[in-house]
Amino acid sequence: MLTALIVIIGLAILILGHEAGHFFVAKLFGMKIDEFGFGFPPRIFARRKGETEYSFNWLPFGGFVKISGENDRMFGDMARLEALPVNEKKRMFFFQAPWRRAVVIVAGVAVNFLIGWLLISGTYMVGTAPALLISGVQPGSPAERAGIMPGDTVQNYVQAEPFTQFVSGHRGEPIEIELIRGSEKLTIVATPRTTTQPNQGALGVLLTEDPGIPRLSLWGALQAGWREAVLICELVLYSFGQLVKNLVLQGSLLEGVVGPVGIFGVAASAGEIGLIYLIKLIALISLNLAVINLLPFPALDGGRFLFILIEKTKGSPVPRTIEAWVNAAGFAFLILLMVLLTARDISGWF
């Protein structure tokens, strides 16, 4: 329950941080912000401060920013917009120079990358010691009967082989196993099996060797965090390419890719190992948001950036009807992808 709460709060902060990036850069350029929303509608209440309305909404999964004139070119009355006084037009998104609009769009992605980088760097500043983890327990095994649980850490061992040899050398005999579960130290008595089935050890546990995270200075942590963040971004880009390729050419989803529901399963596993790994997972999600949003795909920030680039290259905006239809198609594809991933996540429960 606590892990799920941490993930929900983490996701809300990541999406809110993304929108805050748009908000502060737009403010910096003097654009008018009509609304900054905490969460998504339906609305709970709103307060106006200056020219901006700050709304608090029931769905706590991020937020949104409404910049004056941001969507008016696609959906507004252009004749009315052109007739507005100059002092109003100069504060609207559509009438800004292309480079300013581009910077506002990219700002959200930059914040997500920054959050991911700093969170990973923070794990290097804290560091963790090498450990031998119980990552799985077979049903009906001696380990399950003794009360060993996934997420437990085996004391006095950092490699699987010595521990496995110790267990195998005492088949049929009660042995004491010292574990760490959260902040609690436990001594559990288990009796390894004398005979085993294929792919099942004497104790019935799946072991994972955690090499730990080296503890570094501030500068060293920032450097290591940067390298890891860049590597993660490269892997996310490659994985998304494979996902689209499989979906288009084979009509199937790539194994190992999860949707919003599946994230909680991954988070539960990370939470069992330790808080620092849950933080790394949130950093990974933040970097995912940065990369995916920057892709030149309709309805994403990268798609909007591409339209601005085309405008700058050809000297005039893409016809607004074309831009609207392309964005609608892109949004529909993303929703379909999300539904398919969610359906697969849920089907995995049964």
Coordinates of C-alpha atoms in Angstrom, one line a residue:
M1 CA 0.0 0.0 0.0
L2 CA 2.8 2.4 0.9
T3 CA 4.7 1.5 -2.3
A4 CA 1.6 2.3 -4.4
L5 CA 1.1 5.6 -2.6
I6 CA 4.7 6.6 -3.2
V7 CA 4.4 5.7 -6.9
I8 CA 1.1 7.7 -7.3
I9 CA 2.7 10.7 -5.6
G10 CA 5.8 10.3 -7.7
L11 CA 3.9 10.1 -10.9
A12 CA 1.9 13.2 -9.9
I13 CA 5.1 15.1 -9.2
L14 CA 6.7 14.1 -12.5
I15 CA 3.7 15.1 -14.6
L16 CA 3.2 18.3 -12.5
G17 CA 6.9 19.1 -12.9
H18 CA 6.6 18.7 -16.6
E19 CA 3.8 21.2 -16.8
A20 CA 5.6 23.5 -14.4
G21 CA 8.4 23.6 -16.9
H22 CA 6.0 24.9 -19.6
F23 CA 4.5 27.3 -17.0
F24 CA 7.7 29.0 -15.8
V25 CA 9.3 29.4 -19.2
A26 CA 6.1 30.8 -20.6
K27 CA 6.0 33.3 -17.7
L28 CA 9.6 34.1 -18.3
F29 CA 8.8 35.1 -21.9
G30 CA 5.8 37.2 -20.8
M31 CA 3.1 35.0 -22.1
K32 CA -0.3 35.0 -20.4
I33 CA -1.2 31.9 -18.4
D34 CA -5.0 31.4 -18.2
E35 CA -4.9 28.4 -15.9
F36 CA -2.5 26.1 -14.1
G37 CA -4.2 22.9 -13.0
F38 CA -3.2 20.6 -10.2
G39 CA -4.6 17.2 -11.2
F40 CA -7.2 16.8 -13.9
P41 CA -10.9 17.7 -13.9
P42 CA -13.5 17.5 -12.5
R43 CA -12.6 20.5 -10.5
I44 CA -12.6 20.7 -6.7
F45 CA -12.0 24.4 -6.4
A46 CA -10.0 27.2 -8.0
R47 CA -8.3 30.5 -6.9
R48 CA -7.3 33.3 -9.1
K49 CA -4.0 35.0 -8.4
G50 CA -3.2 37.9 -10.8
E51 CA -4.2 36.9 -14.3
T52 CA -3.8 33.1 -13.7
E53 CA -6.4 30.8 -12.3
Y54 CA -5.0 27.9 -10.2
S55 CA -7.4 25.0 -10.1
F56 CA -7.3 21.9 -7.9
N57 CA -9.0 18.9 -9.4
W58 CA -10.1 15.4 -8.4
L59 CA -7.8 13.2 -10.5
P60 CA -4.4 13.6 -8.8
F61 CA -2.3 12.4 -11.8
G62 CA -0.3 15.4 -12.7
G63 CA -1.6 18.7 -14.1
F64 CA -1.9 21.0 -17.1
V65 CA -1.2 24.5 -18.3
K66 CA -3.4 26.7 -20.4
I67 CA -1.4 29.3 -22.2
S68 CA -3.4 32.1 -23.8
G69 CA -3.7 31.4 -27.6
E70 CA -2.0 28.0 -27.4
N71 CA -4.8 26.2 -29.3
D72 CA -6.6 29.1 -30.8
R73 CA -4.8 28.7 -34.2
M74 CA -6.4 25.3 -34.6
F75 CA -9.8 25.8 -33.0
G76 CA -10.2 29.6 -32.7
D77 CA -11.6 32.3 -34.9
M78 CA -8.5 33.6 -36.8
A79 CA -10.2 36.8 -37.9
R80 CA -11.1 37.7 -34.3
L81 CA -7.5 36.8 -33.2
E82 CA -5.9 39.0 -35.8
A83 CA -8.2 41.9 -34.8
L84 CA -7.0 41.8 -31.2
P85 CA -4.9 44.7 -29.9
V86 CA -1.1 44.4 -30.3
N87 CA -0.5 44.4 -26.5
E88 CA -2.8 41.3 -26.2
K89 CA -1.5 39.4 -29.2
K90 CA 2.1 39.8 -28.1
R91 CA 1.3 37.8 -24.9
M92 CA -0.5 34.9 -26.7
F93 CA 1.3 31.7 -27.5
F94 CA 0.4 31.6 -31.2
F95 CA 1.8 35.1 -31.9
Q96 CA 5.2 34.4 -30.3
A97 CA 8.3 33.9 -32.4
P98 CA 8.8 30.2 -33.4
W99 CA 11.9 29.8 -31.2
R100 CA 10.1 31.0 -28.1
R101 CA 7.2 28.6 -28.7
A102 CA 9.8 25.8 -29.2
V103 CA 11.6 26.6 -25.9
V104 CA 8.3 26.6 -24.0
I105 CA 7.4 23.2 -25.5
V106 CA 10.8 21.6 -24.8
A107 CA 10.9 23.0 -21.2
G108 CA 8.6 20.3 -19.9
V109 CA 10.9 17.6 -21.3
A110 CA 13.9 19.3 -19.8
V111 CA 12.4 19.3 -16.3
N112 CA 11.6 15.5 -16.6
F113 CA 15.2 14.8 -17.6
L114 CA 16.5 17.0 -14.8
I115 CA 14.4 15.2 -12.2
G116 CA 15.5 11.8 -13.5
W117 CA 19.1 12.8 -13.5
L118 CA 19.0 14.3 -10.0
L119 CA 17.2 11.3 -8.5
I120 CA 19.7 8.9 -10.0
S121 CA 22.6 11.1 -8.8
G122 CA 21.0 11.1 -5.3
T123 CA 21.2 7.3 -5.2
Y124 CA 24.9 7.5 -5.9
M125 CA 25.4 10.0 -3.1
V126 CA 23.6 7.6 -0.7
G127 CA 25.0 4.3 -2.0
T128 CA 24.1 0.8 -1.1
A129 CA 26.2 -2.2 0.0
P130 CA 26.3 -5.4 -2.1
A131 CA 23.7 -7.9 -1.0
L132 CA 22.1 -11.2 -1.7
L133 CA 18.3 -10.8 -2.2
I134 CA 15.5 -13.3 -2.1
S135 CA 13.6 -12.2 -5.3
G136 CA 11.2 -15.1 -5.4
V137 CA 9.8 -18.0 -3.2
Q138 CA 8.3 -21.1 -4.8
P139 CA 4.9 -22.1 -3.5
G140 CA 4.9 -25.1 -1.2
S141 CA 8.7 -24.9 -0.8
P142 CA 10.6 -25.2 2.5
A143 CA 11.3 -21.5 2.2
E144 CA 7.6 -20.6 2.0
R145 CA 6.8 -22.9 5.0
A146 CA 9.6 -21.3 7.0
G147 CA 8.2 -17.8 6.3
I148 CA 10.9 -16.5 3.9
M149 CA 9.5 -13.7 1.7
P150 CA 10.5 -12.0 -1.5
G151 CA 12.4 -8.9 -0.8
D152 CA 14.3 -10.4 2.2
T153 CA 18.0 -9.9 2.3
V154 CA 20.3 -12.8 3.3
Q155 CA 22.8 -11.7 5.9
N156 CA 26.5 -12.6 5.7
Y157 CA 26.3 -13.5 2.0
V158 CA 26.7 -11.3 -1.1
Q159 CA 27.0 -14.1 -3.7
A160 CA 24.5 -16.9 -4.5
E161 CA 27.0 -19.7 -4.9
P162 CA 28.3 -19.9 -1.3
F163 CA 24.8 -19.7 0.1
T164 CA 23.6 -22.4 -2.3
Q165 CA 26.4 -24.6 -1.3
F166 CA 25.6 -24.1 2.4
V167 CA 22.0 -25.0 1.8
S168 CA 22.8 -28.1 -0.3
G169 CA 25.3 -29.3 2.3
H170 CA 22.5 -29.5 4.9
R171 CA 19.7 -31.3 3.0
G172 CA 17.1 -32.7 5.3
E173 CA 18.6 -30.8 8.3
P174 CA 17.2 -27.8 10.0
I175 CA 19.3 -24.7 9.3
E176 CA 19.2 -21.2 10.6
I177 CA 19.1 -18.4 8.0
E178 CA 19.7 -14.8 9.1
L179 CA 17.6 -12.4 7.1
I180 CA 16.9 -8.6 7.0
R181 CA 13.3 -7.6 6.2
G182 CA 13.0 -3.8 6.1
S183 CA 14.6 -2.6 9.2
E184 CA 14.1 -5.9 11.1
K185 CA 16.7 -8.6 11.5
L186 CA 15.3 -12.2 11.6
T187 CA 16.6 -15.7 12.2
I188 CA 14.5 -18.3 10.4
V189 CA 14.7 -22.1 10.6
A190 CA 14.2 -24.0 7.4
T191 CA 14.8 -27.6 6.3
P192 CA 16.1 -27.9 2.8
R193 CA 14.6 -30.7 0.6
T194 CA 16.6 -33.9 0.2
T195 CA 15.3 -34.4 -3.3
T196 CA 14.4 -31.6 -5.8
Q197 CA 12.5 -31.3 -9.0
P198 CA 13.9 -29.6 -12.2
N199 CA 14.5 -25.9 -11.8
Q200 CA 13.8 -26.1 -8.1
G201 CA 16.6 -25.8 -5.5
A202 CA 16.7 -27.4 -2.1
L203 CA 15.3 -24.4 -0.3
G204 CA 13.0 -23.1 -3.1
V205 CA 14.1 -19.5 -3.5
L206 CA 15.1 -17.4 -6.4
L207 CA 18.3 -15.4 -5.5
T208 CA 19.5 -12.1 -7.0
E209 CA 22.9 -10.7 -6.5
D210 CA 22.7 -7.0 -5.9
P211 CA 26.1 -5.4 -6.7
G212 CA 25.1 -2.4 -4.7
I213 CA 25.5 1.3 -5.7
P214 CA 28.9 2.9 -5.0
R215 CA 28.8 5.9 -2.7
L216 CA 30.3 8.9 -4.5
S217 CA 31.0 12.6 -3.9
L218 CA 28.6 15.2 -5.1
W219 CA 30.5 15.8 -8.3
G220 CA 31.1 12.1 -8.9
A221 CA 27.4 11.3 -8.3
L222 CA 26.3 14.0 -10.8
Q223 CA 28.7 12.6 -13.4
A224 CA 27.6 9.0 -12.8
G225 CA 23.9 10.0 -12.7
W226 CA 24.3 11.9 -16.0
R227 CA 25.9 8.9 -17.7
E228 CA 23.2 6.5 -16.5
A229 CA 20.4 9.0 -17.4
V230 CA 21.7 9.3 -20.9
L231 CA 22.1 5.5 -21.3
I232 CA 18.5 5.0 -20.0
C233 CA 17.2 7.6 -22.6
E234 CA 19.0 5.7 -25.4
L235 CA 17.5 2.4 -24.2
V236 CA 14.0 4.0 -23.9
L237 CA 14.3 5.3 -27.5
Y238 CA 15.3 1.9 -28.8
S239 CA 12.6 0.1 -26.9
F240 CA 9.9 2.5 -28.1
G241 CA 11.1 1.9 -31.7
Q242 CA 10.8 -1.9 -31.2
L243 CA 7.4 -1.5 -29.6
V244 CA 6.0 0.5 -32.7
K245 CA 7.8 -1.9 -35.1
N246 CA 6.2 -5.0 -33.4
L247 CA 2.8 -3.3 -33.3
V248 CA 2.8 -2.2 -36.9
L249 CA 4.5 -5.2 -38.6
Q250 CA 3.3 -8.0 -36.3
G251 CA 0.2 -6.6 -34.7
S252 CA 1.5 -7.5 -31.3
L253 CA 2.9 -5.7 -28.2
L254 CA 6.6 -6.1 -27.3
E255 CA 7.1 -8.4 -24.3
G256 CA 8.4 -6.7 -21.2
V257 CA 6.6 -3.4 -21.9
V258 CA 4.0 -2.4 -19.3
G259 CA 1.3 0.1 -19.1
P260 CA 0.0 2.3 -16.2
V261 CA -1.3 -0.8 -14.3
G262 CA 1.8 -2.8 -14.9
I263 CA 4.0 0.0 -13.4
F264 CA 2.5 -0.8 -10.0
G265 CA 3.6 -4.4 -10.3
V266 CA 7.1 -3.3 -11.1
A267 CA 7.0 -0.8 -8.3
A268 CA 6.0 -3.5 -5.8
S269 CA 9.0 -5.5 -6.8
A270 CA 11.3 -2.5 -6.5
G271 CA 9.8 -1.6 -3.1
E272 CA 10.4 -5.1 -1.8
I273 CA 14.1 -4.6 -2.6
G274 CA 14.4 -1.2 -1.0
L275 CA 13.4 2.4 -1.1
I276 CA 16.4 3.5 -3.1
Y277 CA 15.4 1.2 -5.9
L278 CA 11.9 2.6 -5.8
I279 CA 13.5 6.1 -6.3
K280 CA 15.5 4.7 -9.2
L281 CA 12.2 3.4 -10.7
I282 CA 10.6 6.9 -10.4
A283 CA 13.7 8.3 -12.1
L284 CA 13.3 5.8 -14.9
I285 CA 9.7 6.8 -15.4
S286 CA 10.7 10.5 -15.4
L287 CA 13.3 9.8 -18.1
N288 CA 10.7 7.8 -20.0
L289 CA 8.4 10.8 -20.0
A290 CA 11.2 13.0 -21.3
V291 CA 12.1 10.7 -24.2
I292 CA 8.6 9.8 -25.2
N293 CA 7.4 13.4 -25.1
L294 CA 10.3 14.5 -27.2
L295 CA 9.5 12.1 -30.0
P296 CA 8.4 13.9 -33.2
F297 CA 5.0 12.2 -33.0
P298 CA 1.6 14.0 -33.3
A299 CA -0.1 15.1 -30.0
L300 CA 3.3 14.9 -28.1
D301 CA 5.6 17.8 -27.3
G302 CA 8.0 16.5 -30.0
G303 CA 5.2 16.6 -32.6
R304 CA 4.4 20.2 -31.7
F305 CA 8.1 21.0 -32.0
L306 CA 8.1 19.4 -35.4
F307 CA 5.3 21.6 -36.6
I308 CA 7.2 24.7 -35.4
L309 CA 10.3 23.5 -37.2
I310 CA 8.3 23.0 -40.5
E311 CA 6.9 26.5 -40.0
K312 CA 10.3 28.0 -39.6
T313 CA 11.7 26.1 -42.6
K314 CA 8.8 26.9 -45.0
G315 CA 8.2 30.4 -43.7
S316 CA 4.5 29.8 -42.9
P317 CA 2.5 27.6 -40.5
V318 CA 1.1 24.2 -41.5
P319 CA -2.6 24.6 -42.4
R320 CA -4.5 24.5 -39.1
T321 CA -7.0 21.8 -40.4
I322 CA -4.1 19.5 -41.3
E323 CA -2.4 20.1 -37.9
A324 CA -5.6 19.5 -36.1
W325 CA -6.3 16.2 -37.9
V326 CA -2.8 14.9 -37.6
N327 CA -2.8 15.6 -33.8
A328 CA -6.2 14.0 -33.4
A329 CA -4.9 10.8 -35.2
G330 CA -1.7 10.8 -33.1
F331 CA -3.7 11.2 -29.9
A332 CA -6.1 8.3 -30.9
F333 CA -3.1 6.1 -31.6
L334 CA -1.6 6.8 -28.2
I335 CA -4.9 6.1 -26.5
L336 CA -5.2 2.8 -28.3
L337 CA -1.6 1.9 -27.3
M338 CA -2.4 2.7 -23.7
V339 CA -5.6 0.7 -23.8
L340 CA -3.8 -2.3 -25.3
L341 CA -1.0 -2.2 -22.7
T342 CA -3.5 -1.8 -19.8
A343 CA -5.6 -4.7 -21.1
R344 CA -2.5 -6.9 -21.2
D345 CA -1.4 -5.8 -17.7
I346 CA -4.9 -6.7 -16.3
S347 CA -5.0 -10.0 -18.2
G348 CA -1.7 -11.0 -16.6
W349 CA -3.5 -11.1 -13.2
F350 CA -5.7 -14.0 -14.3

